[in-house]
Amino acid sequence: MKIAVFVSGRGSNLQAILDSQKEYKTVEVKAVISDKISCPAFQIADKYSLPAFSLGDKEGCTGYNELPGLLSKLEIEFIVLAGFLKLIPNEVIKRYSKKIINIHPALLPSFGGKGMYGMNVHKAVFESSAKVSGVTIHFVDETYDTGKIIAQRCVDISDVKSAEEIAERVLKAEHELLPYVVNKFAEGNVKFVDNRVMVF
Ligand code: GRF
């Protein structure tokens, strides 16, 4: 399955997908796409000789209206948003219906929505005094964090002393769950049953 990974920062989930392919060999990362001109994830793309693209209206960038054409040209079959901070154009969401997923570092439908990204999420979870947090992988629709949930993993945070500690524990779970789910899609083992998403 030919995929594009959308990133905005560090790219550790991109790295986890690439690492997993030593074992799975089901996925080909055809492009790394960012809303930034440069970000640490591009260094990972560089290391693996993967084509990297910046979105926006600055010189050398691909315009958001050119994104559908770029994805077609690269023959992208599936999109993974791994820390991508911008909304994806509706045309792309429609075309990749049930073929575009996002990873969120908390248990949706709690602690999601606009502004809930990065440390904002973990700080809100810490402040709430919740005893579990976790990872959610969900389909992407027109609004932030509202698409159907595909997979979740809980993380015990009953003894944490800071939001940073939550982030660290959740990230570890992200690096396990995301490659697992992407591989399940590549194998055709994610299905809708009675309007629920099942991973077999
Ligand atoms: C991850 O916590 C992901 O869940 C969130 O943004 C972060 C991206 O981290 N959406 P990285 O760039 O993959 O290291």
Short mmCIF file of C-alpha atoms and ligand atoms in Angstrom, two decimals:
data_model
loop_
_atom_site.label_atom_id
_atom_site.label_comp_id
_atom_site.label_asym_id
_atom_site.label_seq_id
_atom_site.Cartn_x
_atom_site.Cartn_y
_atom_site.Cartn_z
CA MET A 1 0.00 0.00 0.00
CA LYS A 2 1.43 3.31 -1.08
CA ILE A 3 1.06 5.90 1.66
CA ALA A 4 1.79 9.57 2.33
CA VAL A 5 2.61 10.59 5.90
CA PHE A 6 1.64 14.14 6.86
CA VAL A 7 3.73 15.73 9.62
CA SER A 8 4.32 19.07 11.29
CA GLY A 9 7.17 18.45 13.68
CA ARG A 10 9.35 15.76 15.20
CA GLY A 11 8.25 12.81 13.07
CA SER A 12 8.69 10.06 15.64
CA ASN A 13 5.51 8.35 14.43
CA LEU A 14 6.82 8.52 10.86
CA GLN A 15 9.98 6.85 12.16
CA ALA A 16 7.89 4.18 13.90
CA ILE A 17 6.08 3.37 10.63
CA LEU A 18 9.39 3.17 8.76
CA ASP A 19 10.90 0.95 11.47
CA SER A 20 7.90 -1.36 11.39
CA GLN A 21 8.42 -2.05 7.71
CA LYS A 22 11.54 -4.07 8.47
CA GLU A 23 9.07 -6.61 9.81
CA TYR A 24 5.76 -5.98 7.97
CA LYS A 25 6.90 -5.01 4.44
CA THR A 26 3.30 -4.11 3.53
CA VAL A 27 3.60 -0.36 3.21
CA GLU A 28 5.62 1.95 1.01
CA VAL A 29 6.02 5.52 2.26
CA LYS A 30 5.92 7.45 -1.01
CA ALA A 31 5.95 10.97 0.44
CA VAL A 32 6.36 13.00 3.59
CA ILE A 33 4.19 16.10 3.48
CA SER A 34 4.25 19.03 5.90
CA ASP A 35 2.57 22.37 6.46
CA LYS A 36 6.04 23.65 7.44
CA ILE A 37 8.89 24.74 5.15
CA SER A 38 11.15 22.60 7.24
CA CYS A 39 10.69 20.41 10.29
CA PRO A 40 12.68 17.65 12.02
CA ALA A 41 10.54 15.01 10.26
CA PHE A 42 12.10 16.11 6.97
CA GLN A 43 15.48 14.92 8.27
CA ILE A 44 13.96 11.47 8.65
CA ALA A 45 12.59 11.71 5.09
CA ASP A 46 16.05 12.69 3.93
CA LYS A 47 17.70 9.77 5.72
CA TYR A 48 15.36 7.34 3.94
CA SER A 49 15.55 9.25 0.61
CA LEU A 50 11.81 9.89 0.69
CA PRO A 51 10.37 12.79 -1.29
CA ALA A 52 9.32 15.61 1.05
CA PHE A 53 6.84 18.36 0.22
CA SER A 54 5.87 21.58 2.00
CA LEU A 55 2.33 22.86 1.67
CA GLY A 56 1.48 26.56 1.53
CA ASP A 57 1.74 29.61 -0.63
CA LYS A 58 5.44 30.38 -0.06
CA GLU A 59 7.96 29.90 -2.84
CA GLY A 60 8.82 26.28 -3.50
CA CYS A 61 5.71 25.05 -1.66
CA THR A 62 2.83 23.04 -3.05
CA GLY A 63 -0.43 24.99 -2.77
CA TYR A 64 -3.23 23.31 -0.84
CA ASN A 65 -5.27 23.39 -4.07
CA GLU A 66 -2.48 21.45 -5.79
CA LEU A 67 -2.52 18.72 -3.15
CA PRO A 68 -5.06 16.43 -4.90
CA GLY A 69 -2.93 16.51 -8.07
CA LEU A 70 0.25 15.76 -6.13
CA LEU A 71 -1.35 12.78 -4.39
CA SER A 72 -2.56 11.42 -7.74
CA LYS A 73 0.84 11.87 -9.33
CA LEU A 74 2.48 9.96 -6.49
CA GLU A 75 -0.24 7.27 -6.71
CA ILE A 76 -0.99 7.63 -3.01
CA GLU A 77 -3.54 5.06 -1.85
CA PHE A 78 -3.71 5.89 1.84
CA ILE A 79 -2.91 8.90 4.04
CA VAL A 80 -1.61 8.94 7.62
CA LEU A 81 -1.74 12.18 9.58
CA ALA A 82 0.99 11.83 12.19
CA GLY A 83 1.16 15.09 14.08
CA PHE A 84 -0.13 17.18 11.18
CA LEU A 85 -1.61 20.40 12.57
CA LYS A 86 -3.67 21.78 9.67
CA LEU A 87 -7.06 20.73 8.33
CA ILE A 88 -6.92 18.65 5.15
CA PRO A 89 -8.83 20.14 2.17
CA ASN A 90 -12.34 18.68 1.80
CA GLU A 91 -11.63 17.47 -1.71
CA VAL A 92 -8.85 15.23 -0.38
CA ILE A 93 -11.00 13.99 2.51
CA LYS A 94 -13.79 13.06 0.10
CA ARG A 95 -11.46 11.33 -2.31
CA TYR A 96 -9.72 9.41 0.49
CA SER A 97 -12.91 8.53 2.33
CA LYS A 98 -12.02 5.72 4.80
CA LYS A 99 -8.45 5.95 3.55
CA ILE A 100 -7.20 8.77 5.73
CA ILE A 101 -6.42 8.38 9.41
CA ASN A 102 -5.11 10.53 12.23
CA ILE A 103 -3.35 9.70 15.47
CA HIS A 104 -4.47 11.62 18.56
CA PRO A 105 -2.56 11.44 21.85
CA ALA A 106 -5.57 10.98 24.15
CA LEU A 107 -8.71 8.88 24.42
CA LEU A 108 -11.28 10.52 22.12
CA PRO A 109 -13.98 11.73 22.27
CA SER A 110 -12.45 13.39 25.36
CA PHE A 111 -9.61 15.89 25.07
CA GLY A 112 -10.00 16.50 21.34
CA GLY A 113 -11.02 19.30 19.01
CA LYS A 114 -9.50 22.57 17.88
CA GLY A 115 -6.43 23.61 19.87
CA MET A 116 -6.09 20.16 21.38
CA TYR A 117 -2.72 19.11 20.05
CA GLY A 118 0.72 18.38 21.42
CA MET A 119 1.30 19.33 25.04
CA ASN A 120 -2.09 21.11 25.22
CA VAL A 121 -3.72 17.69 25.26
CA HIS A 122 -1.47 16.25 27.95
CA LYS A 123 -1.78 19.37 30.12
CA ALA A 124 -5.59 19.17 29.94
CA VAL A 125 -5.48 15.47 30.82
CA PHE A 126 -3.11 16.18 33.74
CA GLU A 127 -5.30 19.05 35.03
CA SER A 128 -8.41 16.86 34.85
CA SER A 129 -6.74 14.35 37.19
CA ALA A 130 -7.80 11.52 34.86
CA LYS A 131 -6.25 8.19 35.80
CA VAL A 132 -6.00 6.85 32.27
CA SER A 133 -5.05 8.45 29.00
CA GLY A 134 -4.01 6.84 25.78
CA VAL A 135 -3.93 6.86 22.01
CA THR A 136 -6.74 7.09 19.49
CA ILE A 137 -6.47 6.35 15.81
CA HIS A 138 -9.50 7.57 13.90
CA PHE A 139 -10.73 8.33 10.40
CA VAL A 140 -10.40 11.94 9.30
CA ASP A 141 -13.47 13.94 8.37
CA GLU A 142 -14.09 17.67 7.87
CA THR A 143 -13.65 18.63 11.54
CA TYR A 144 -10.91 18.00 14.11
CA ASP A 145 -10.94 14.67 15.92
CA THR A 146 -14.53 13.63 15.13
CA GLY A 147 -14.13 10.77 12.63
CA LYS A 148 -15.00 7.21 13.62
CA ILE A 149 -12.58 5.58 16.02
CA ILE A 150 -10.52 2.72 14.56
CA ALA A 151 -8.30 1.71 17.48
CA GLN A 152 -7.40 2.88 20.97
CA ARG A 153 -4.88 1.95 23.59
CA CYS A 154 -5.13 2.95 27.24
CA VAL A 155 -2.18 4.09 29.29
CA ASP A 156 -2.22 4.09 33.10
CA ILE A 157 -1.35 7.57 34.35
CA SER A 158 -2.57 7.18 37.93
CA ASP A 159 0.92 7.85 39.35
CA VAL A 160 2.25 10.58 37.02
CA LYS A 161 3.71 13.80 38.43
CA SER A 162 3.54 15.94 35.27
CA ALA A 163 1.97 16.41 31.85
CA GLU A 164 5.38 15.63 30.35
CA GLU A 165 5.30 12.22 31.98
CA ILE A 166 1.89 11.56 30.39
CA ALA A 167 3.27 12.62 26.99
CA GLU A 168 6.18 10.23 27.34
CA ARG A 169 4.00 7.24 28.24
CA VAL A 170 1.42 7.98 25.56
CA LEU A 171 4.07 8.45 22.85
CA LYS A 172 5.44 4.98 23.57
CA ALA A 173 1.95 3.54 23.01
CA GLU A 174 1.55 5.63 19.82
CA HIS A 175 4.70 4.10 18.35
CA GLU A 176 3.25 0.63 18.86
CA LEU A 177 -0.36 1.23 17.84
CA LEU A 178 0.10 3.35 14.69
CA PRO A 179 2.33 0.93 12.73
CA TYR A 180 0.08 -1.95 13.83
CA VAL A 181 -3.05 -0.21 12.51
CA VAL A 182 -1.43 0.98 9.26
CA ASN A 183 -0.34 -2.58 8.61
CA LYS A 184 -3.88 -3.84 9.29
CA PHE A 185 -5.17 -1.44 6.63
CA ALA A 186 -2.51 -2.64 4.19
CA GLU A 187 -3.63 -6.23 4.79
CA GLY A 188 -7.29 -5.27 4.28
CA ASN A 189 -8.10 -6.20 7.85
CA VAL A 190 -9.97 -3.03 8.87
CA LYS A 191 -13.68 -3.32 8.15
CA PHE A 192 -17.00 -1.64 8.90
CA VAL A 193 -19.40 -3.93 10.72
CA ASP A 194 -22.81 -2.48 11.63
CA ASN A 195 -21.42 1.04 11.40
CA ARG A 196 -18.56 0.26 13.79
CA VAL A 197 -14.93 -0.03 12.72
CA MET A 198 -13.40 -3.41 13.41
CA VAL A 199 -9.72 -4.37 13.22
CA PHE A 200 -9.24 -8.08 12.56
C1 GRF B 1 1.93 12.81 18.47
O1 GRF B 1 1.75 12.87 19.84
C2 GRF B 1 0.60 12.63 17.77
O2 GRF B 1 -0.30 11.85 18.47
C3 GRF B 1 0.09 14.03 17.70
O3 GRF B 1 1.23 14.82 17.45
C4 GRF B 1 2.40 14.15 17.94
C5 GRF B 1 3.34 14.01 16.79
O4 GRF B 1 4.57 13.48 17.20
N1 GRF B 1 -0.99 14.16 16.77
P1 GRF B 1 5.65 13.03 16.14
O5 GRF B 1 5.86 14.22 15.20
O6 GRF B 1 5.13 11.84 15.42
O7 GRF B 1 6.88 12.73 16.93
#
